[in-house]
Short mmCIF file of C-alpha atoms and ligand atoms in Angstrom, two decimals:
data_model
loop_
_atom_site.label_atom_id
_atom_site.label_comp_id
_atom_site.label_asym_id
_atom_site.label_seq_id
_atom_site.Cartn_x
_atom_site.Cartn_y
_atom_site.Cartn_z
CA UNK A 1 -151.41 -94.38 57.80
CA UNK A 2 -150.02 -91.55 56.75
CA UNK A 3 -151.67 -89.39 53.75
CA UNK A 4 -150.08 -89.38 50.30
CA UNK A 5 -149.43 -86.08 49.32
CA UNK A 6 -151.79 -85.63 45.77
CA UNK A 7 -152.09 -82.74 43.26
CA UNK A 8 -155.82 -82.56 42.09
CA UNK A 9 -155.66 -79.05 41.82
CA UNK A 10 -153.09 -75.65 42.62
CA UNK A 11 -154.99 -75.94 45.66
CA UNK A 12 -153.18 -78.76 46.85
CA UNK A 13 -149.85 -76.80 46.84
CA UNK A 14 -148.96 -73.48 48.53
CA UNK A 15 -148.04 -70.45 46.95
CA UNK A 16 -144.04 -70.86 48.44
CA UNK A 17 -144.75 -75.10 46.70
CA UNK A 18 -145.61 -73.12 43.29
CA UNK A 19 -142.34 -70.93 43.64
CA UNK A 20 -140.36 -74.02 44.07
CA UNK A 21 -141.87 -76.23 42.02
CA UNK A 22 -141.28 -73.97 38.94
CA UNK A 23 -137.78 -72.91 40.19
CA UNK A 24 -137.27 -76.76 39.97
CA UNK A 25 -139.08 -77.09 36.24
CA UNK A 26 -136.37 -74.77 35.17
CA UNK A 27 -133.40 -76.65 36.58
CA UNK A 28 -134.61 -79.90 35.20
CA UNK A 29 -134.68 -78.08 31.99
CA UNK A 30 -131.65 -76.49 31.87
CA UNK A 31 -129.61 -79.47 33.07
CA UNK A 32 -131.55 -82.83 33.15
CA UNK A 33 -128.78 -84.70 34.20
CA UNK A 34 -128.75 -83.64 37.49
CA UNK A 35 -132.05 -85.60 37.76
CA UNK A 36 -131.17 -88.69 35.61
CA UNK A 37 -131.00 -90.77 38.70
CA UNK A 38 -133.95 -88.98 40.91
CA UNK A 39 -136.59 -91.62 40.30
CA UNK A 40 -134.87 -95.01 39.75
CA UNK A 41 -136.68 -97.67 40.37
CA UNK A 42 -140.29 -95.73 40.48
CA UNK A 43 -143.33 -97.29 38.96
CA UNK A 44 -145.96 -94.12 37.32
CA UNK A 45 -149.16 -95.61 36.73
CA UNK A 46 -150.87 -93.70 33.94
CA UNK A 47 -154.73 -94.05 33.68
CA UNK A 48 -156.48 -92.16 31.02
CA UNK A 49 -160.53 -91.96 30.48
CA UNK A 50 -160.31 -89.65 27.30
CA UNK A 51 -157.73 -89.12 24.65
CA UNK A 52 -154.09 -87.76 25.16
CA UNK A 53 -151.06 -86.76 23.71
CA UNK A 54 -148.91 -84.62 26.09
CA UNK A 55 -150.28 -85.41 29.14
CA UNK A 56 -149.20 -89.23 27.64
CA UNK A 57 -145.94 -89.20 26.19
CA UNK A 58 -144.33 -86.17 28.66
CA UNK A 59 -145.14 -88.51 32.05
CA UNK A 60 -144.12 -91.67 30.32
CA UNK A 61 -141.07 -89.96 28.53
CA UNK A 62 -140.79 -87.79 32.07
CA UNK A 63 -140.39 -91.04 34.23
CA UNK A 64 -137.77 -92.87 31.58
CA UNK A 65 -135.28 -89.36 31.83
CA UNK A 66 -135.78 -89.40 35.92
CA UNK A 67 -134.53 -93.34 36.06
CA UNK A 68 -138.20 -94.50 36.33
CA UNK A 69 -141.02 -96.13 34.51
CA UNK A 70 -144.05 -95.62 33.12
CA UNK A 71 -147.32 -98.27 32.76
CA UNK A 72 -150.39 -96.50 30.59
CA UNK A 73 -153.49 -97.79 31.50
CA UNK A 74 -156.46 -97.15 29.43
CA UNK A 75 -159.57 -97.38 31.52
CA UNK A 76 -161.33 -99.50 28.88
CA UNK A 77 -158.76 -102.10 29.50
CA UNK A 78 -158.55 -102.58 33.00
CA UNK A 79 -160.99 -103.59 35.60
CA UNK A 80 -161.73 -100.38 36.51
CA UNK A 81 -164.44 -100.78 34.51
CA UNK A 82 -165.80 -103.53 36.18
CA UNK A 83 -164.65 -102.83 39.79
CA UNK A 84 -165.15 -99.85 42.21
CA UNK A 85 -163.07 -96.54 41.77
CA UNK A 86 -161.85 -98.00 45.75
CA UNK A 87 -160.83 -101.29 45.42
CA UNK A 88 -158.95 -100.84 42.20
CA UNK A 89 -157.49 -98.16 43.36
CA UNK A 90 -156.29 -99.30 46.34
CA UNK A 91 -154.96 -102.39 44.29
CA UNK A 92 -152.83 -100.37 41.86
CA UNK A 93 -151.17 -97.95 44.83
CA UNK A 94 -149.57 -101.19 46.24
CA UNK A 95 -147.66 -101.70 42.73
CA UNK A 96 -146.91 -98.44 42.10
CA UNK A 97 -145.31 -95.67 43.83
CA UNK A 98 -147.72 -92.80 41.51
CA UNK A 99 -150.61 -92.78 39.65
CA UNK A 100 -151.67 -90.00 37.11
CA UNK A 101 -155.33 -90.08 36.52
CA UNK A 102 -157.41 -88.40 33.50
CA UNK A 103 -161.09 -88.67 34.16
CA UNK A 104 -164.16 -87.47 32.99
CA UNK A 105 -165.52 -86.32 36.46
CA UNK A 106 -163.52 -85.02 39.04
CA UNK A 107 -165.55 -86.59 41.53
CA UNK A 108 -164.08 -89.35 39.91
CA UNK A 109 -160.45 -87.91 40.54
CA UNK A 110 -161.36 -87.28 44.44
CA UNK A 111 -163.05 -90.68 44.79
CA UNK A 112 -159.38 -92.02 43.28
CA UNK A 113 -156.92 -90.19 45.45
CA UNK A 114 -159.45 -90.63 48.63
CA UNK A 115 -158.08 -94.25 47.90
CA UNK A 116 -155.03 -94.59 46.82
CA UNK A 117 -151.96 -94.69 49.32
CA UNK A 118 -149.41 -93.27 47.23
CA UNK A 119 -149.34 -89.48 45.51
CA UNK A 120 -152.63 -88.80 42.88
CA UNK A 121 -151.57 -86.47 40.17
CA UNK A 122 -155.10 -85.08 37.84
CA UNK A 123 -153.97 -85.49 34.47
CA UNK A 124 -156.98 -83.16 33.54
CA UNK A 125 -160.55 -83.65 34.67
CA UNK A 126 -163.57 -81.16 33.89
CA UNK A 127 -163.21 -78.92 36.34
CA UNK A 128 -158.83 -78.61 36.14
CA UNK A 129 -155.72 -79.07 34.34
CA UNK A 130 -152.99 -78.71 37.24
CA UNK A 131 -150.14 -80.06 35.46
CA UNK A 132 -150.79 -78.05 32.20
CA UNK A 133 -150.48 -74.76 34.57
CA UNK A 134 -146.99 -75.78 35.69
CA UNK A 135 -146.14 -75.48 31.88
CA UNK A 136 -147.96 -72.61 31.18
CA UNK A 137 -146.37 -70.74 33.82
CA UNK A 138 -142.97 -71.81 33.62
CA UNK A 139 -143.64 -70.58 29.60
CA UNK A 140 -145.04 -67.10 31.11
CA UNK A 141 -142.10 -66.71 33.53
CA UNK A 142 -139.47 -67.63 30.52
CA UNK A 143 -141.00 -64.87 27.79
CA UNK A 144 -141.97 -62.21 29.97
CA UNK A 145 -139.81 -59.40 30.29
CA UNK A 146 -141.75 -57.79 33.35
CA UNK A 147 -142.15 -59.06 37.23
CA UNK A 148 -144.59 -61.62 37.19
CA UNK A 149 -146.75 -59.24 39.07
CA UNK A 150 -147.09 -57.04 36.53
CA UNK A 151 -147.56 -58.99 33.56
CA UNK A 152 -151.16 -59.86 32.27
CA UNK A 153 -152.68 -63.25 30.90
CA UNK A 154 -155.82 -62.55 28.36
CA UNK A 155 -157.92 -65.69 28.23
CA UNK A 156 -160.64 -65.78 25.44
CA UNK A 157 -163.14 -68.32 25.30
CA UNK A 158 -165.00 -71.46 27.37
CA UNK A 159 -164.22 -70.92 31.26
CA UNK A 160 -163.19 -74.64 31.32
CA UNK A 161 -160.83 -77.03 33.20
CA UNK A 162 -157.43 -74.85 31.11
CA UNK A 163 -159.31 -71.89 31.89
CA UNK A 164 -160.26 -72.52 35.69
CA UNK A 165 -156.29 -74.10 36.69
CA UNK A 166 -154.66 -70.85 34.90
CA UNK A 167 -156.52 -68.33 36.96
CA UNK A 168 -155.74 -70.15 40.11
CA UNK A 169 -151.93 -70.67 39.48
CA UNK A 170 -151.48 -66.75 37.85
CA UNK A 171 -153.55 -65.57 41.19
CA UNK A 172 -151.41 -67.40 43.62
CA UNK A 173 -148.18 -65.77 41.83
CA UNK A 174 -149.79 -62.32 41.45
CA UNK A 175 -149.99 -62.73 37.21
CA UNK A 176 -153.51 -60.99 36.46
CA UNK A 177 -155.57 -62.21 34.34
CA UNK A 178 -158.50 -61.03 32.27
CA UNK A 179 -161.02 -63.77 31.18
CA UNK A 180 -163.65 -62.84 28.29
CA UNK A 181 -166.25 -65.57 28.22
CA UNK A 182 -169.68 -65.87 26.72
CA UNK A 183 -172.96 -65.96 29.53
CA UNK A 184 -173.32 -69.17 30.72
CA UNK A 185 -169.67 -70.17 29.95
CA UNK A 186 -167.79 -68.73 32.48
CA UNK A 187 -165.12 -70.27 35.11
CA UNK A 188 -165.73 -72.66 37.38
CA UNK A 189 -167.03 -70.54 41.29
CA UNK A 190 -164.08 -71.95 43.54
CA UNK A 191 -161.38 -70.43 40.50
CA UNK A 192 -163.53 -67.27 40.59
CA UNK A 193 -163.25 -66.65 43.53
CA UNK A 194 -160.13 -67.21 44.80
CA UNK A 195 -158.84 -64.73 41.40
CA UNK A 196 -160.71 -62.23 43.04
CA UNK A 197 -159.94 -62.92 46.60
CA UNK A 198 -156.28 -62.15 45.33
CA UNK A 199 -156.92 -59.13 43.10
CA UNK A 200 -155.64 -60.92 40.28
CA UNK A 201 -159.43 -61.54 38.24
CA UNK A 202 -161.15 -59.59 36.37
CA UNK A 203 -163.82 -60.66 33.81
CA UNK A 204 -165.38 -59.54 30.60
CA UNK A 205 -167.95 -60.24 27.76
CA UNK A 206 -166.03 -59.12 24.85
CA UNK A 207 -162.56 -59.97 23.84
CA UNK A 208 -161.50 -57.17 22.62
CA UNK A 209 -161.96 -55.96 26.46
CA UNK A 210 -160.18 -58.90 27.90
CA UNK A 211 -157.08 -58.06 25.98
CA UNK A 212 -156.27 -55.00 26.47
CA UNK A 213 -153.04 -54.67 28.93
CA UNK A 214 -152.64 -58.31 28.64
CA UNK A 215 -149.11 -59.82 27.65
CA UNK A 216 -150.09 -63.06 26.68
CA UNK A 217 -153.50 -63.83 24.91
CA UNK A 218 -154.60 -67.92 25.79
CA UNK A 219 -157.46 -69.85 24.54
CA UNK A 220 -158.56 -73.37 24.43
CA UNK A 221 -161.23 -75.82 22.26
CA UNK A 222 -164.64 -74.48 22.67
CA UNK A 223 -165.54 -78.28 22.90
CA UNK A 224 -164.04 -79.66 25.40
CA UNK A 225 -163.43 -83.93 26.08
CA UNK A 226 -167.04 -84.67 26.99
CA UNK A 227 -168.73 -81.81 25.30
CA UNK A 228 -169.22 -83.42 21.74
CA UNK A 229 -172.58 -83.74 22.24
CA UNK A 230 -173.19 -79.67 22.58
CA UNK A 231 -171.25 -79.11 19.55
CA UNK A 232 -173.78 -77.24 17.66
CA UNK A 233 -174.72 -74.93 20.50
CA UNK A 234 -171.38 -74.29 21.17
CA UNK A 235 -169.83 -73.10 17.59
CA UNK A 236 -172.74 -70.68 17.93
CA UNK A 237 -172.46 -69.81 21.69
CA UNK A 238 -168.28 -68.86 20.56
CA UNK A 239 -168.84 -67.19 17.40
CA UNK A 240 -167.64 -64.24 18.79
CA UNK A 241 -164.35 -65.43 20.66
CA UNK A 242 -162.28 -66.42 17.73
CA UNK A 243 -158.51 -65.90 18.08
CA UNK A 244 -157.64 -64.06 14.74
CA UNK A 245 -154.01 -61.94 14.09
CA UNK A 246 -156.14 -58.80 14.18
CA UNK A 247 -157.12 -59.24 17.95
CA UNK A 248 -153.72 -60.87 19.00
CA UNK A 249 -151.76 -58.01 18.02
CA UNK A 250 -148.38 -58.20 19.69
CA UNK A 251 -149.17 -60.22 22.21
CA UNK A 252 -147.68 -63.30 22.59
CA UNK A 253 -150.56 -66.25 21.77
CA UNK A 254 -150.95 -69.57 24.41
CA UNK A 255 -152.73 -72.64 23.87
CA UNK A 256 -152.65 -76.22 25.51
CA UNK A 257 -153.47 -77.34 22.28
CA UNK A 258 -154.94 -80.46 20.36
CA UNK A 259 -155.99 -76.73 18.42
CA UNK A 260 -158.94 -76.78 16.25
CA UNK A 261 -157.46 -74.44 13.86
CA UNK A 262 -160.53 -72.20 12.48
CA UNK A 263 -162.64 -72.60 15.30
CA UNK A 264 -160.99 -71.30 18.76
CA UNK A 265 -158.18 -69.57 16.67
CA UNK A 266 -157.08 -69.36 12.99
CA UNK A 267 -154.13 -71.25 12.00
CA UNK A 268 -152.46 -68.14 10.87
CA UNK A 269 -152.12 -67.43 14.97
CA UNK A 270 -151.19 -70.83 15.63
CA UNK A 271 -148.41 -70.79 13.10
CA UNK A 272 -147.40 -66.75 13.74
CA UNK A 273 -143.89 -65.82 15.50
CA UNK A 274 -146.26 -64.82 18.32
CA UNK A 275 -147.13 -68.07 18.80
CA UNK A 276 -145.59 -70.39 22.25
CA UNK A 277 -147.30 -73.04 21.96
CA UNK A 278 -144.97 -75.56 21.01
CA UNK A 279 -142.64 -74.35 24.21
CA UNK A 280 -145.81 -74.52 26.04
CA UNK A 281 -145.81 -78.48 25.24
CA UNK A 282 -142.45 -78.94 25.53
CA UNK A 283 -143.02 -77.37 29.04
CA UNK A 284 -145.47 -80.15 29.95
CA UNK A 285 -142.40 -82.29 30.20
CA UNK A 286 -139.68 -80.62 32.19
CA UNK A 287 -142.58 -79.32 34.65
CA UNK A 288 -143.67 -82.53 35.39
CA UNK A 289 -140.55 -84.24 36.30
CA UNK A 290 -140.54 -81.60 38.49
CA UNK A 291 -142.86 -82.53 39.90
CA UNK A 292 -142.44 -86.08 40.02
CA UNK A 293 -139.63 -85.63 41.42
CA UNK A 294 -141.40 -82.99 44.07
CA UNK A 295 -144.03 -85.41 45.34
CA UNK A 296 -142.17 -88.40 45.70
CA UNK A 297 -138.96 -87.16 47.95
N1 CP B 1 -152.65 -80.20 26.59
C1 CP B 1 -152.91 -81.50 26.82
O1 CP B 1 -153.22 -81.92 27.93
O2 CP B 1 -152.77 -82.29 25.71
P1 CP B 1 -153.25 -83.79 25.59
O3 CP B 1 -154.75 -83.80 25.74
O4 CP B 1 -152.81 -84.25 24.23
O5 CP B 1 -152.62 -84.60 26.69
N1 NVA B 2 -160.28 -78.21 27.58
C1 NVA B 2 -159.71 -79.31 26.83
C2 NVA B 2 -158.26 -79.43 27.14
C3 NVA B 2 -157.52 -80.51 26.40
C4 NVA B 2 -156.10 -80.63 26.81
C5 NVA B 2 -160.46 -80.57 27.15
O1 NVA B 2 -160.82 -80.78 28.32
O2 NVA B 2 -160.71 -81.35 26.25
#
């Protein structure tokens, strides 16, 4: 049988997909109705580990505006938890015709699209955030007033799952980007790497190093879904990589938000006319029926 065609990571799509895929985001945006008929009669299944509210309500409200339909599954209520990752996955691909998954452990994620027979989409594991990157870059592409080759992405904080999908989406576009993390916090190797392998990395210690050049300043939670338990170690490890108006300057400020306003960044950034990170959210939605629509031509 033919493979599904899944999106685990930016790795699963080529730099020309990207291109497309965001030149689609922006038509669904500007005129939805074009795609009010794209989906009809689809079945999303939506299958969450951890907490969500984007992810959440832009598939489910995603799938109603393309003529489709959305089932959430919380893993605590299924038999996932009783069953293997295989055979209930395998179960669920012959009632659906998608399945958004947000794990824990992307082994978890792999082990899920290794079975299922129709298109996996990670709704955010440790290691990425695909679908948050669509947003974030059709946001970057919409404020910037320079080629996207020339415009600069400061992010400040944990090298996490936000962290590691933004370098890998800005690299394959050519947007640089400047990460300032503590030691022992940094991005995730396979991100790394391929930033560098594209010119488009470079990585720093202090913040105030990070953002200088940089067009757009993004951080995220220093604790993460998972990482409760190293809370304490944590707020001391990121003492130093607080978003405040002082370092922001101009820049415009990101976040895939929940925030945790006082920690990461102050709420005076979060509420300043800098801030984008309520069109970032908003983004989640018309990216994703993008792509949606995308994988299941
Ligand atoms: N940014 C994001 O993924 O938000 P949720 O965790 O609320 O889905
Ligand atoms: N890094 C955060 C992102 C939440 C959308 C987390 O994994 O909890």
């Amino acid at each position: 049988m033919k493979k599904p065609r899944h999106f685990l990571s930016l790795f699963d799509v080529s730099q020309k997909d990207l291109s497309e895929l965001l030149a689609m985001a922006a038509m669904v945006k500007k005129k939805p109705g074009k795609f009010a008929h794209a989906l009809d009669g689809k079945t999303l299944a939506m299958l969450f580990q951890k907490t969500s509210t984007r992810t959440r309500v832009s598939f489910e409200a995603g799938m109603t505006q393309l003529g489709g339909h959305a089932i959430f599954l919380d893993w605590r209520a299924t038999n996932f938890t009783l069953g293997s990752i295989k055979d209930e996955m395998i179960c669920l691909s012959r009632y659906v015709d998608a399945i958004m998954f947000r794990a824990y452990k992307n082994t978890d994620v792999v082990e899920a699209a290794e079975a299922s027979t129709v298109p996996l989409i990670n709704g955010l594991d440790n290691l990425w955030h695909p679908c948050q990157t669509l947003a974030d870059l059709l946001t970057i592409k919409e404020k910037t007033v320079k080629p996207l080759q020339k415009t600069t992405v400061a992010f400040v904080g944990d090298g996490n799952n936000v962290c590691n999908s933004l370098i890998v989406g800005c690299a394959m576009l050519g947007v640089k980007v400047r990460v300032a993390s503590p030691e022992g916090y940094g991005a995730y190797r396979k991100a790394v790497e391929f930033g560098e392998k594209k010119n488009c990395l470079k990585m720093f210690n202090a913040p105030s190093d990070a953002i200088e050049g940089a067009d757009f300043v993004y951080t995220d939670t220093w604790i993460s879904m998972g990482d409760e338990d190293k809370r304490m170690e944590r707020l001391h490890a990121f003492r130093d990589y607080k978003v405040t108006a002082q370092l922001l300057g101009d820049r415009f400020f990101m976040h895939c938000l929940p925030a945790h306003a006082g920690e990461e960044v102050t709420r005076e950034v979060l509420d300043s006319k800098n801030s984008i990170i309520y069109e970032q959210a908003e983004n989640r939605l018309h990216a994703q029926k993008a792509l949606l629509a995308w994988l299941l031509k």
